[in-house]
Short mmCIF file of C-alpha atoms and ligand atoms in Angstrom, two decimals:
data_model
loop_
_atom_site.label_atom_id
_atom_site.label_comp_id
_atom_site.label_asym_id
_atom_site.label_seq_id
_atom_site.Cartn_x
_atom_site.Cartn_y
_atom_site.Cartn_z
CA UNK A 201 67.64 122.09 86.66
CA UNK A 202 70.86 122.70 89.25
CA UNK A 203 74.00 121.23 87.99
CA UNK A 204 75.05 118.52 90.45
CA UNK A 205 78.76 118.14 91.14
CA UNK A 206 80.22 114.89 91.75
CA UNK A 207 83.26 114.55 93.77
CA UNK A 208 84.99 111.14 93.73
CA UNK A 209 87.25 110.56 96.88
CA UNK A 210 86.32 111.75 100.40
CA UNK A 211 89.82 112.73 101.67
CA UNK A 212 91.12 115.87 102.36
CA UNK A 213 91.15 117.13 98.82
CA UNK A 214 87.48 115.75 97.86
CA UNK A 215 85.99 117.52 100.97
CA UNK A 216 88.03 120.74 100.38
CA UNK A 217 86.82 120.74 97.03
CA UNK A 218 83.00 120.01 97.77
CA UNK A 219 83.15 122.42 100.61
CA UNK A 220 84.09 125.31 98.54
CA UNK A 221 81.58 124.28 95.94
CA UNK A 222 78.52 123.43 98.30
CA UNK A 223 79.48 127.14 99.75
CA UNK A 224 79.46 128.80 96.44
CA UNK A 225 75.91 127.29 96.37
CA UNK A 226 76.29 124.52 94.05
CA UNK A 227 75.00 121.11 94.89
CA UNK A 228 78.06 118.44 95.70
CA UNK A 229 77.80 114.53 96.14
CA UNK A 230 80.74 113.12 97.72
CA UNK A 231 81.14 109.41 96.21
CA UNK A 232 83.43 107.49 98.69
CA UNK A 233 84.48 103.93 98.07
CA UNK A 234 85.07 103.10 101.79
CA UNK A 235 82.54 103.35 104.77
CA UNK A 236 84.63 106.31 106.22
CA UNK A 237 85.42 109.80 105.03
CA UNK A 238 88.76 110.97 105.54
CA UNK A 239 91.22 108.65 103.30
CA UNK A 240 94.77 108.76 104.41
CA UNK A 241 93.92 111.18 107.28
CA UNK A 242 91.60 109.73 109.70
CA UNK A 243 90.73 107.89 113.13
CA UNK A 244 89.71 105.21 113.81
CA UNK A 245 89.05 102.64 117.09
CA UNK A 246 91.56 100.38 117.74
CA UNK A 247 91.11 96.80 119.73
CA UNK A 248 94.73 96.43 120.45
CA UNK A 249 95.16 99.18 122.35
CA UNK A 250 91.82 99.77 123.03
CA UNK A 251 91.22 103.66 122.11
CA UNK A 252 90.26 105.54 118.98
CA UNK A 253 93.55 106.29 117.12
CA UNK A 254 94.97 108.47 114.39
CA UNK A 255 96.09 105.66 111.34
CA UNK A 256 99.37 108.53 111.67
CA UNK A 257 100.49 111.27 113.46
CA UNK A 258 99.60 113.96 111.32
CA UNK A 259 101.58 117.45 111.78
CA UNK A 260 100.50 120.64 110.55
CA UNK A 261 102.60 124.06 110.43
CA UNK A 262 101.10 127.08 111.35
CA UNK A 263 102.22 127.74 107.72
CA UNK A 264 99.75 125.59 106.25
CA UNK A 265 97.44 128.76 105.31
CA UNK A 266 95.01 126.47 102.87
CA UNK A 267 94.39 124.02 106.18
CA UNK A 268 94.21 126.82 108.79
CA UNK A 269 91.66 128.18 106.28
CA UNK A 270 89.63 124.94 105.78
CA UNK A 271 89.68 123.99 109.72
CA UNK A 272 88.17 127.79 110.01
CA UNK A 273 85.80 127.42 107.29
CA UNK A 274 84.47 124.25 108.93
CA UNK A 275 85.04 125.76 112.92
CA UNK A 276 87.46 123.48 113.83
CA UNK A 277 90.62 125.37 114.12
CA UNK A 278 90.71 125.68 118.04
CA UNK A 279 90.91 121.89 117.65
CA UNK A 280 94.77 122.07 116.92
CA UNK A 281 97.24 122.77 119.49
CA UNK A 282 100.66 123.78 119.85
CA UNK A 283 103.14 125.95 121.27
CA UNK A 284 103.14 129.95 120.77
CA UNK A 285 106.24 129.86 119.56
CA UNK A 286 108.13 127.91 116.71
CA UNK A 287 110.23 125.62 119.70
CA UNK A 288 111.11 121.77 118.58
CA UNK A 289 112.45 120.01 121.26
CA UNK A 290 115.29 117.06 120.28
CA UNK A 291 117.00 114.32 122.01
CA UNK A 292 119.87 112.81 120.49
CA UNK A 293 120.03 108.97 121.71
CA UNK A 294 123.62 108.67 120.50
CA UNK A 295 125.03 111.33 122.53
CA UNK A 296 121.89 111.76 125.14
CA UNK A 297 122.36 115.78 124.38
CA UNK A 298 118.27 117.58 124.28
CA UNK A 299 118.14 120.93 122.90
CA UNK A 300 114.80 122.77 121.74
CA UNK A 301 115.22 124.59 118.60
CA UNK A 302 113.86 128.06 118.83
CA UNK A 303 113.37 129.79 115.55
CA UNK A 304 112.30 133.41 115.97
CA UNK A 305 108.84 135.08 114.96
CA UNK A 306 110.10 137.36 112.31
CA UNK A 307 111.60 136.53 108.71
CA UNK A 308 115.04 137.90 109.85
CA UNK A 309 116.00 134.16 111.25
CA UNK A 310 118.61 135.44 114.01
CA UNK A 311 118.10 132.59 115.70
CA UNK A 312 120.79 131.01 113.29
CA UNK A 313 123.36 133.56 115.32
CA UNK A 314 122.09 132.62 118.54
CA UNK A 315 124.55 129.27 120.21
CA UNK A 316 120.82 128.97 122.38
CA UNK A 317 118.79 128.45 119.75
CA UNK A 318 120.20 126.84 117.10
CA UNK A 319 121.14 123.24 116.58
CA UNK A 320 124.12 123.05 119.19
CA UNK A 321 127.09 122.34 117.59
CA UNK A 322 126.75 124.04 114.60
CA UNK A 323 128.01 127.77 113.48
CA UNK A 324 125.41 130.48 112.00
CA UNK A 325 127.66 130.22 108.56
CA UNK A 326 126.94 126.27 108.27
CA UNK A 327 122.83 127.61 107.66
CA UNK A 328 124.11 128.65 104.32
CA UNK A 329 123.27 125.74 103.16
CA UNK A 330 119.43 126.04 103.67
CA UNK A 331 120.06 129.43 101.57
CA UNK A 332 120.83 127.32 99.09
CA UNK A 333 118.36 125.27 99.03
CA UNK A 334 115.87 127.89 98.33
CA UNK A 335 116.28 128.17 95.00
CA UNK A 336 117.39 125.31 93.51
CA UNK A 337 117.55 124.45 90.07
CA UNK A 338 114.87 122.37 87.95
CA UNK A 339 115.16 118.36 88.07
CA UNK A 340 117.77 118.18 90.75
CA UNK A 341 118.01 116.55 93.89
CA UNK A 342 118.44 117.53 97.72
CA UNK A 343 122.10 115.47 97.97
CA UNK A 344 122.96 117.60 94.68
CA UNK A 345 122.36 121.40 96.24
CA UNK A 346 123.97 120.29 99.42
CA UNK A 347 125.95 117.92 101.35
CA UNK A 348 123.96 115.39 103.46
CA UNK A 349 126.55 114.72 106.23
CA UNK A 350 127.65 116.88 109.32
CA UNK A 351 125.70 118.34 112.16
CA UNK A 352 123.37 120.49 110.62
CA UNK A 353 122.41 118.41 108.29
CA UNK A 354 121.43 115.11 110.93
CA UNK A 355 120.09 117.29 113.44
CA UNK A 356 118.13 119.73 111.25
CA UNK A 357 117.89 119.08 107.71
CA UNK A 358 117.34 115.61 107.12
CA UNK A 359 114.60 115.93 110.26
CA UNK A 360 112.59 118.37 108.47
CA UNK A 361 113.04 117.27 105.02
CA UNK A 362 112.33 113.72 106.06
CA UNK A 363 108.97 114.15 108.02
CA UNK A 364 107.92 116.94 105.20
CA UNK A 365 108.82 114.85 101.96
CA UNK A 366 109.02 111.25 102.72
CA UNK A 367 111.81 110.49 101.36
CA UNK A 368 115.87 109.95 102.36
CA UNK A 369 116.69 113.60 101.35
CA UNK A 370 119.69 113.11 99.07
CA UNK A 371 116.69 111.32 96.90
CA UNK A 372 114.40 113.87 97.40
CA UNK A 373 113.02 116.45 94.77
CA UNK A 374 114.99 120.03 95.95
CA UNK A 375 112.64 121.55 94.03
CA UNK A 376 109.54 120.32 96.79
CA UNK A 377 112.62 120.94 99.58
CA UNK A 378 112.25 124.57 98.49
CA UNK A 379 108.81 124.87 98.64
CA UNK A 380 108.57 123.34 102.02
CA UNK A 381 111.79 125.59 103.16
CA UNK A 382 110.07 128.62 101.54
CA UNK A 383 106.75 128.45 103.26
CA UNK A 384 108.06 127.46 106.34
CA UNK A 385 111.90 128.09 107.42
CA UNK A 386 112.59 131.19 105.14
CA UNK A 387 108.88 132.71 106.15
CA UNK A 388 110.05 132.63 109.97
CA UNK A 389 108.40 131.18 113.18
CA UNK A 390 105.16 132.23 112.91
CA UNK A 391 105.03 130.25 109.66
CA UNK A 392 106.37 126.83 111.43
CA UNK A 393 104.83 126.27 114.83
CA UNK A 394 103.65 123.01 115.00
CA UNK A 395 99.85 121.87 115.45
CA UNK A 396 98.63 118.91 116.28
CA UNK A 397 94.80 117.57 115.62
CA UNK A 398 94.36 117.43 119.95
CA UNK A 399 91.27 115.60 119.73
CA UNK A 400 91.93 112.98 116.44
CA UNK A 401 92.39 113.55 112.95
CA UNK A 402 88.65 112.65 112.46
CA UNK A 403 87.42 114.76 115.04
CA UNK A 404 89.30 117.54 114.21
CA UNK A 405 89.42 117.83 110.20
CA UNK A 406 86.94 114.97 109.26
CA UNK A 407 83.59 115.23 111.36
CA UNK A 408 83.15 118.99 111.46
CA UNK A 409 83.81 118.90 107.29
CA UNK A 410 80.78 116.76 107.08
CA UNK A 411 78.88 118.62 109.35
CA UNK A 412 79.36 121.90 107.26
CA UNK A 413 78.77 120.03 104.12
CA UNK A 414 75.57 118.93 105.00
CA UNK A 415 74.51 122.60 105.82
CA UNK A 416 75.68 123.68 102.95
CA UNK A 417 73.27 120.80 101.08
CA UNK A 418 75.95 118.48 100.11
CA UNK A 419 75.33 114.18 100.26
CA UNK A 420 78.02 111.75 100.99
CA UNK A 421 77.34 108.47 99.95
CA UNK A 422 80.01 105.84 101.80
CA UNK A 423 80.68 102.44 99.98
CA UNK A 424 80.21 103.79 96.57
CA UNK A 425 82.78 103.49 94.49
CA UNK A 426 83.69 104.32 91.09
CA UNK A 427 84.32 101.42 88.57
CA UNK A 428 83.97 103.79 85.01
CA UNK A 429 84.07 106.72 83.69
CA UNK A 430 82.34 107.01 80.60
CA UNK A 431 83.66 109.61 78.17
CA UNK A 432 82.13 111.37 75.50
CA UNK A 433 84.67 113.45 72.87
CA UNK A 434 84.56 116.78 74.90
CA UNK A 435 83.34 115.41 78.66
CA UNK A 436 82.95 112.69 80.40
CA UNK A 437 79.11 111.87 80.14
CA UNK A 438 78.15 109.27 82.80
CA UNK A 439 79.60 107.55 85.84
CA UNK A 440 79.09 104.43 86.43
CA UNK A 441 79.45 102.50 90.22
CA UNK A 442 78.84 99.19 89.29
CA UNK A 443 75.14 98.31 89.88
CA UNK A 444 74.16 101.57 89.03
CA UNK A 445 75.39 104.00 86.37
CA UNK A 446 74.57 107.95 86.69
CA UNK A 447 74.07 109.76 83.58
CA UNK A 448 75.75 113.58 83.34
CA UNK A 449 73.61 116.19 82.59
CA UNK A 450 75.19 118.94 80.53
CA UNK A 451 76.48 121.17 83.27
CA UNK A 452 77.53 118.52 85.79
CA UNK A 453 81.23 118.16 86.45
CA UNK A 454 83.46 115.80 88.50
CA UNK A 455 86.00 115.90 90.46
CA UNK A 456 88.34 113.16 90.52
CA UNK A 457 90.13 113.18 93.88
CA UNK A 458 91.47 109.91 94.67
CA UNK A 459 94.94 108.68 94.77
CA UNK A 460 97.35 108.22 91.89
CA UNK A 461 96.52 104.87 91.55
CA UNK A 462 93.02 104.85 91.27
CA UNK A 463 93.20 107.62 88.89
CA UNK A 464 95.07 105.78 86.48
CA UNK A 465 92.88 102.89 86.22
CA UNK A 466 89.90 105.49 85.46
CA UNK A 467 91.64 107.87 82.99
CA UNK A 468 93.36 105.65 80.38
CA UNK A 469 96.78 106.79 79.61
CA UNK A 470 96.81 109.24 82.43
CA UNK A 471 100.40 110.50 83.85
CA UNK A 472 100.62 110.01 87.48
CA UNK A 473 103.16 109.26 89.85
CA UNK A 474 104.26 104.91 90.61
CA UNK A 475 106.15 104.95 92.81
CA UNK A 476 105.57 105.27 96.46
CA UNK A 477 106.97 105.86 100.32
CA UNK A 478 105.77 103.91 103.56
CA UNK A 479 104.70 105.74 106.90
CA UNK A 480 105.31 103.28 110.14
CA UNK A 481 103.32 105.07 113.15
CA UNK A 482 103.25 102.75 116.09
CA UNK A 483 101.28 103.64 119.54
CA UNK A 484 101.50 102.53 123.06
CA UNK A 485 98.52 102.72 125.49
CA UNK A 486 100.51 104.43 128.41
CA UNK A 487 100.62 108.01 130.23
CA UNK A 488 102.67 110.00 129.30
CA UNK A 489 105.27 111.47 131.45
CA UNK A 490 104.49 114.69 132.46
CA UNK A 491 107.43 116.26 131.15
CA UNK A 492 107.31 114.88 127.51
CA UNK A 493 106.97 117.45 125.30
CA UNK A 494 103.67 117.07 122.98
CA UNK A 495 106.45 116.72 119.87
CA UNK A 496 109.44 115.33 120.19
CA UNK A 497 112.19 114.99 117.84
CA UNK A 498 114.59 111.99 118.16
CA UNK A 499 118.31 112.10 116.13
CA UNK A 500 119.91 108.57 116.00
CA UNK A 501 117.12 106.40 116.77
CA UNK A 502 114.81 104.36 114.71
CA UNK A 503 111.70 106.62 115.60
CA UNK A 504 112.16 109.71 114.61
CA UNK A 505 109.15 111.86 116.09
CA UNK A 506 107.26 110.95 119.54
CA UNK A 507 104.08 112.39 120.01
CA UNK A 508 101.99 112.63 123.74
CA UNK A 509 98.52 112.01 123.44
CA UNK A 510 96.09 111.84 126.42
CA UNK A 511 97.06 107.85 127.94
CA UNK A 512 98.47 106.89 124.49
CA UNK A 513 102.49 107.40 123.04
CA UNK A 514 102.83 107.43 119.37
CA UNK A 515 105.62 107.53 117.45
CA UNK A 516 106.16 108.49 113.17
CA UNK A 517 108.93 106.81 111.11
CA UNK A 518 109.04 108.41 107.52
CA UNK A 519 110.10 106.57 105.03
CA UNK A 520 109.36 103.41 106.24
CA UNK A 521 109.71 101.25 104.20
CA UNK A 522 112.89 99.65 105.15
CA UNK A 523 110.52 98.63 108.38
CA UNK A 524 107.59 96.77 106.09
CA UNK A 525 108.49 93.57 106.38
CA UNK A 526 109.83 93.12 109.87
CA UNK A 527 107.63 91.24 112.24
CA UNK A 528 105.04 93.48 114.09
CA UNK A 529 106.03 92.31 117.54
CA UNK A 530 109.67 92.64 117.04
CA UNK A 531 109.28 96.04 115.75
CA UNK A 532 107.17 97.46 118.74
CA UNK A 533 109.76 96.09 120.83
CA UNK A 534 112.70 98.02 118.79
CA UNK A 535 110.34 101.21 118.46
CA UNK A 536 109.31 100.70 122.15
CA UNK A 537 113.32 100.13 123.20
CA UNK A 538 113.58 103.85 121.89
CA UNK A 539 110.71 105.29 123.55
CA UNK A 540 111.36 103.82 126.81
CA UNK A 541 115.48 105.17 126.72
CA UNK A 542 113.93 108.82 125.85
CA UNK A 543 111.20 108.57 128.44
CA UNK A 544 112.40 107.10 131.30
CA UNK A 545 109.09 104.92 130.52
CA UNK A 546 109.93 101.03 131.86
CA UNK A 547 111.38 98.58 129.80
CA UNK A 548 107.86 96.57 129.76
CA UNK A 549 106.20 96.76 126.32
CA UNK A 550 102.63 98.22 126.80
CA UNK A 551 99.60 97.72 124.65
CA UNK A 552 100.48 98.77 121.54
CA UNK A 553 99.63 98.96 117.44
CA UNK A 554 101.80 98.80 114.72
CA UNK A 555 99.90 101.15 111.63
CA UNK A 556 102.14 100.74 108.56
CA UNK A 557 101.27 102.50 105.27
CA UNK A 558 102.83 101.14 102.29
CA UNK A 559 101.47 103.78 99.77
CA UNK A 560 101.42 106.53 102.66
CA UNK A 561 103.04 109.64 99.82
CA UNK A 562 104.00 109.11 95.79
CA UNK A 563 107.91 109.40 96.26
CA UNK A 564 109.39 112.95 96.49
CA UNK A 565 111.79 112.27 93.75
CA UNK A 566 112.14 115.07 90.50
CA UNK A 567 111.60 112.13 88.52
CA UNK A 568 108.16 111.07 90.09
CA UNK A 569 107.58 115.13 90.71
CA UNK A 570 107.97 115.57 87.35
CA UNK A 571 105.05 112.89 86.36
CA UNK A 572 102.04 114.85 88.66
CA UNK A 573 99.67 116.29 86.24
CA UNK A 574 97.81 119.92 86.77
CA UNK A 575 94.23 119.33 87.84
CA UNK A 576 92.45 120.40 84.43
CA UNK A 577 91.86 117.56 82.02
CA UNK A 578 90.99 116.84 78.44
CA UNK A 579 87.61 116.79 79.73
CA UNK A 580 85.74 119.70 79.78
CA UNK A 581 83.50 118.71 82.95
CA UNK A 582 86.14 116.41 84.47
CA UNK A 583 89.41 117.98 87.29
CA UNK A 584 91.58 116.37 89.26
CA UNK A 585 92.65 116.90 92.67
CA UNK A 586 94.50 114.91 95.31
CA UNK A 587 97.94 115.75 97.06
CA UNK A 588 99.98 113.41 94.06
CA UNK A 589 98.48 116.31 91.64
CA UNK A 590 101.20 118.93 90.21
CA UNK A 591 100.53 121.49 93.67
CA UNK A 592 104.65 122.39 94.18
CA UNK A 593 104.18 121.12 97.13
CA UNK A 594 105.20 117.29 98.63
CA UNK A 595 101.89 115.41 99.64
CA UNK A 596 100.68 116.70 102.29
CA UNK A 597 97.13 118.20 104.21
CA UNK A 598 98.45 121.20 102.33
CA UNK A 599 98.96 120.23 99.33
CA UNK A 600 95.46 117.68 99.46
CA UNK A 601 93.57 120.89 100.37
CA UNK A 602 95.07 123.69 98.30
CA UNK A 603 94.70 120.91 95.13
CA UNK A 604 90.95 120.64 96.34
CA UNK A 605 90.28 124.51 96.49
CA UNK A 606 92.20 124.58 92.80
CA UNK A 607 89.92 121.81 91.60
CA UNK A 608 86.70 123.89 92.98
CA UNK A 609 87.87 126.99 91.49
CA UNK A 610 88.17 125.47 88.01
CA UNK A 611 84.75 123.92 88.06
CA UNK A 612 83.59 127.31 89.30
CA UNK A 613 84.69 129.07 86.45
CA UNK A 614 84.25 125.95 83.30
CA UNK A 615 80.41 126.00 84.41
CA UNK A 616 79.33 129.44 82.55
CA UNK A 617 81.20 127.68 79.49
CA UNK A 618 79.01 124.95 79.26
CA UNK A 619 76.65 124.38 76.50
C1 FAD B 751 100.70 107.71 108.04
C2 FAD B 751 100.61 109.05 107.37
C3 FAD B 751 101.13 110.17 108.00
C4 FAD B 751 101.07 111.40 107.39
N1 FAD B 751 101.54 112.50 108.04
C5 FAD B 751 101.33 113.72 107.53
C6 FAD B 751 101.69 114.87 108.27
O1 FAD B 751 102.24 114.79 109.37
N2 FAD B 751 101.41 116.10 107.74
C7 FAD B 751 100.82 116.23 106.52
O2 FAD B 751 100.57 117.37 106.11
N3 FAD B 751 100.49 115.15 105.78
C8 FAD B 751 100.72 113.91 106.26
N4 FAD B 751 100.35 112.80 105.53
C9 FAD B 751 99.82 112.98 104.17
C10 FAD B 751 98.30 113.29 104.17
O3 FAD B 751 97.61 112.35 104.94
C11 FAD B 751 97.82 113.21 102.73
O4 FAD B 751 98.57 114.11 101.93
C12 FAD B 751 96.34 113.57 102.54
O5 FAD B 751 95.53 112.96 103.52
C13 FAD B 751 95.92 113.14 101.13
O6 FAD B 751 94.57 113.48 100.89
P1 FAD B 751 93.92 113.18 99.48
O7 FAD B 751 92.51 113.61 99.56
O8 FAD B 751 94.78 113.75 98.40
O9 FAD B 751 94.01 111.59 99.26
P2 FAD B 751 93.35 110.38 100.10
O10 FAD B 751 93.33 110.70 101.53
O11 FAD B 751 94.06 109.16 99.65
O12 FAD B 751 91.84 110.33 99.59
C14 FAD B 751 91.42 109.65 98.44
C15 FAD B 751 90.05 109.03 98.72
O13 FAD B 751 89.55 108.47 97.51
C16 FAD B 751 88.89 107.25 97.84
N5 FAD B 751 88.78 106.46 96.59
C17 FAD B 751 89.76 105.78 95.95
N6 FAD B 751 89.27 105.23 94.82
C18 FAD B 751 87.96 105.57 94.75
C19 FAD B 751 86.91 105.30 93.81
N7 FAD B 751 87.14 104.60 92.70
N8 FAD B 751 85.67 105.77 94.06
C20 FAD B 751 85.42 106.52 95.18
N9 FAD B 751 86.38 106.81 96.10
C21 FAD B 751 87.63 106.35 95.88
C22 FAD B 751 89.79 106.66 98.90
O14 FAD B 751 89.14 105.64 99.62
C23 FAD B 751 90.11 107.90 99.74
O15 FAD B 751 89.16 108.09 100.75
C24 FAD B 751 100.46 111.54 106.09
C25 FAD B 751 99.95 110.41 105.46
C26 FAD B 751 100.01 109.18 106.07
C27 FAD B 751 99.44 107.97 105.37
#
């Protein structure tokens, strides 16, 4: 009889790892607790403002080389756009200076020499810094490998750190700084245009991952959550959903891909990070003027990134959750006060939505970094995946999907082991 594979958690990481699988020609269920795939990455329609919405902006590098893959493998990677070339426009609403940041192609990053370029007023020698951060040493944080004051680091640093960890950066884990610095930064403009889901985070990484899985044979069943796992000495031997309880056969494996959270409560005594970071997206129902760029980056403002979609303005605050509790109305108005100074927009607040995720990312700190297990378990049968797993990277699409292709790989290989 086929092994079945059961993959618990349709977000990025479940799908990634049930795609690879159901392509390697084993048969995948996807068990999903809600009635939509997708998890923290997804659309959905919106009354308020009365289109189909992203619950956040979502920004992808052309670095990301596991989600370039996985929006390839599933023929969705003309659904991203962006720019050729690795060019982030700012505004500064203190000062009202805009400058686009244009890092070159190659790895030899002369755009630091170049006054056109870089971050205006700052010298080439203040990049050291980000040299610095490269290679930092184990357990320490950002605001320990460099200072988190002056020009470069409010109009570049904290920026990038911010939107790529979630997290103030003195807090932050320099160990996931590097990483993201590494693979993006240091590997030179090709690695670090941005790309944006054009059509919806649904449409774009969601839908057509379904679609493939079904051609490759794979089920998704919505609404069907895990309550149990039952273990055995060696494996876990059944799962059960409540009403209904599925008994492992020998070579059937799981994959546990839901967040930290959830984890915890099925693996007893399981190390995963507690604590976590808010994401405050808010959107506007309004054109766009024609000369917003699709990415903008805002210093000295409470939004930090504003994003053009077709008849709809969004805008991403990272680490958000200084912004949790303040009434919804009063913050579209502040959020909206920004937008309309950058834009020129009128001072009149249009439709709008307020999406605030308390548990958007586990906190980038070393000491919550340092609690992310590896995906293999004490459980022969049983991996974990999910973007709070120990991937080096912050929690990110990357880090969801490369976790999910680790998790598929494992089970790939633990299968001929099986009795
Ligand atoms: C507002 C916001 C903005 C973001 N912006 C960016 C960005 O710009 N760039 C970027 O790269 N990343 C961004 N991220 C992070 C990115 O969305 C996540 O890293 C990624 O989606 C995590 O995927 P995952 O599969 O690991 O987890 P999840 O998406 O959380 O998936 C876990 C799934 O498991 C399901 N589940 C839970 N318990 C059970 C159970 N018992 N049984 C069955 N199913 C269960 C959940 O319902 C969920 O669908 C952002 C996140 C948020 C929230």
């Amino acid at each position: 009889m086929t092994a079945t594979i059961h993959i618990i958690g349709a977000g990025l990481a479940g799908l990634s790892a049930a795609l690879q699988l159901a392509g390697r020609g084993e048969h995948v269920v996807v068990h999903e607790a809600t009635a939509f795939a997708g998890g923290r990455c997804r659309s959905y329609h919106d009354a308020s403002v009365g289109m189909t919405i992203d619950n956040g902006n979502h920004l992808l590098l052309s670095g990301n080389r596991a989600a370039l893959d996985y929006l390839r493998d599933i023929g969705a990677a003309h659904r991203l756009i962006g720019p050729q070339a690795a060019e982030f426009p700012f505004v500064d609403l203190a000062s009202g200076e805009r400058w686009t940041l244009r890092i070159n192609d190659g790895r030899v990053p002369w755009w630091i020499c170049d006054a056109a370029r870089r971050v205006p007023g700052t010298r080439a020698v203040d990049y050291a810094a980000l040299a610095r951060l490269r290679w930092p040493r184990a357990g320490m944080t950002v605001g320990e490998v460099v200072a988190c004051k002056g020009t470069l680091y409010r109009r570049l640093v904290e920026p990038l750190l911010l939107a790529a960890l979630n997290i103030d950066p003195p807090q932050g884990s320099a160990k996931l700084a590097a990483a993201v610095i590494r693979e993006t930064l240091a590997a030179g403009g090709r690695a670090c245009r941005p790309l944006l889901a054009r059509d919806g985070l649904s449409a774009t990484l969601i839908e057509p991952a379904l679609g493939a899985l079904r051609q490759r044979g794979g089920a998704l069943h919505l609404e069907h959550q895990l309550r149990a796992l039952r273990f055995g000495s060696q494996r876990v031997d059944a799962l059960d959903f409540g009403g209904e309880t599925v008994a492992l056969a020998p070579d059937d494996a799981v994959v546990l891909a839901v967040p930290p959270y959830a984890a915890a409560q099925l693996i007893r005594g399981l190390n995963v990070p507690t604590e976590f970071r808010a994401i405050v997206n808010a959107h506007f129902r309004i054109a766009a003027p024609a000369d917003l760029p699709p990415i903008l980056g805002v210093i000295n403002g409470t939004v930090e990134w504003i994003f053009a979609f077709p008849g709809r303005v969004s805008v991403t605050i990272s680490a958000g959750d200084r912004l949790i509790d303040t009434p919804r109305e009063e913050l579209a108005k502040t959020i909206w006060a920004d937008v309309a100074s950058v834009t020129g927009l009128g001072a009149d607040l249009p439709p709008w939505q307020i999406v605030r995720e308390r548990r958007a990312t586990f906190a980038a700190t070393p000491a919550q970094d340092s609690k992310r297990p590896g995906a293999e378990t004490a459980w022969r049968n049983l991996v974990l995946a999910g973007d709070w797993t120990d991937t080096g990277l912050p929690a990110t699409i990357e880090g969801a999907i490369r976790s999910g292709n680790r998790a598929a790989e494992l089970i790939a290989r633990r299968e001929t082991k099986l009795p």
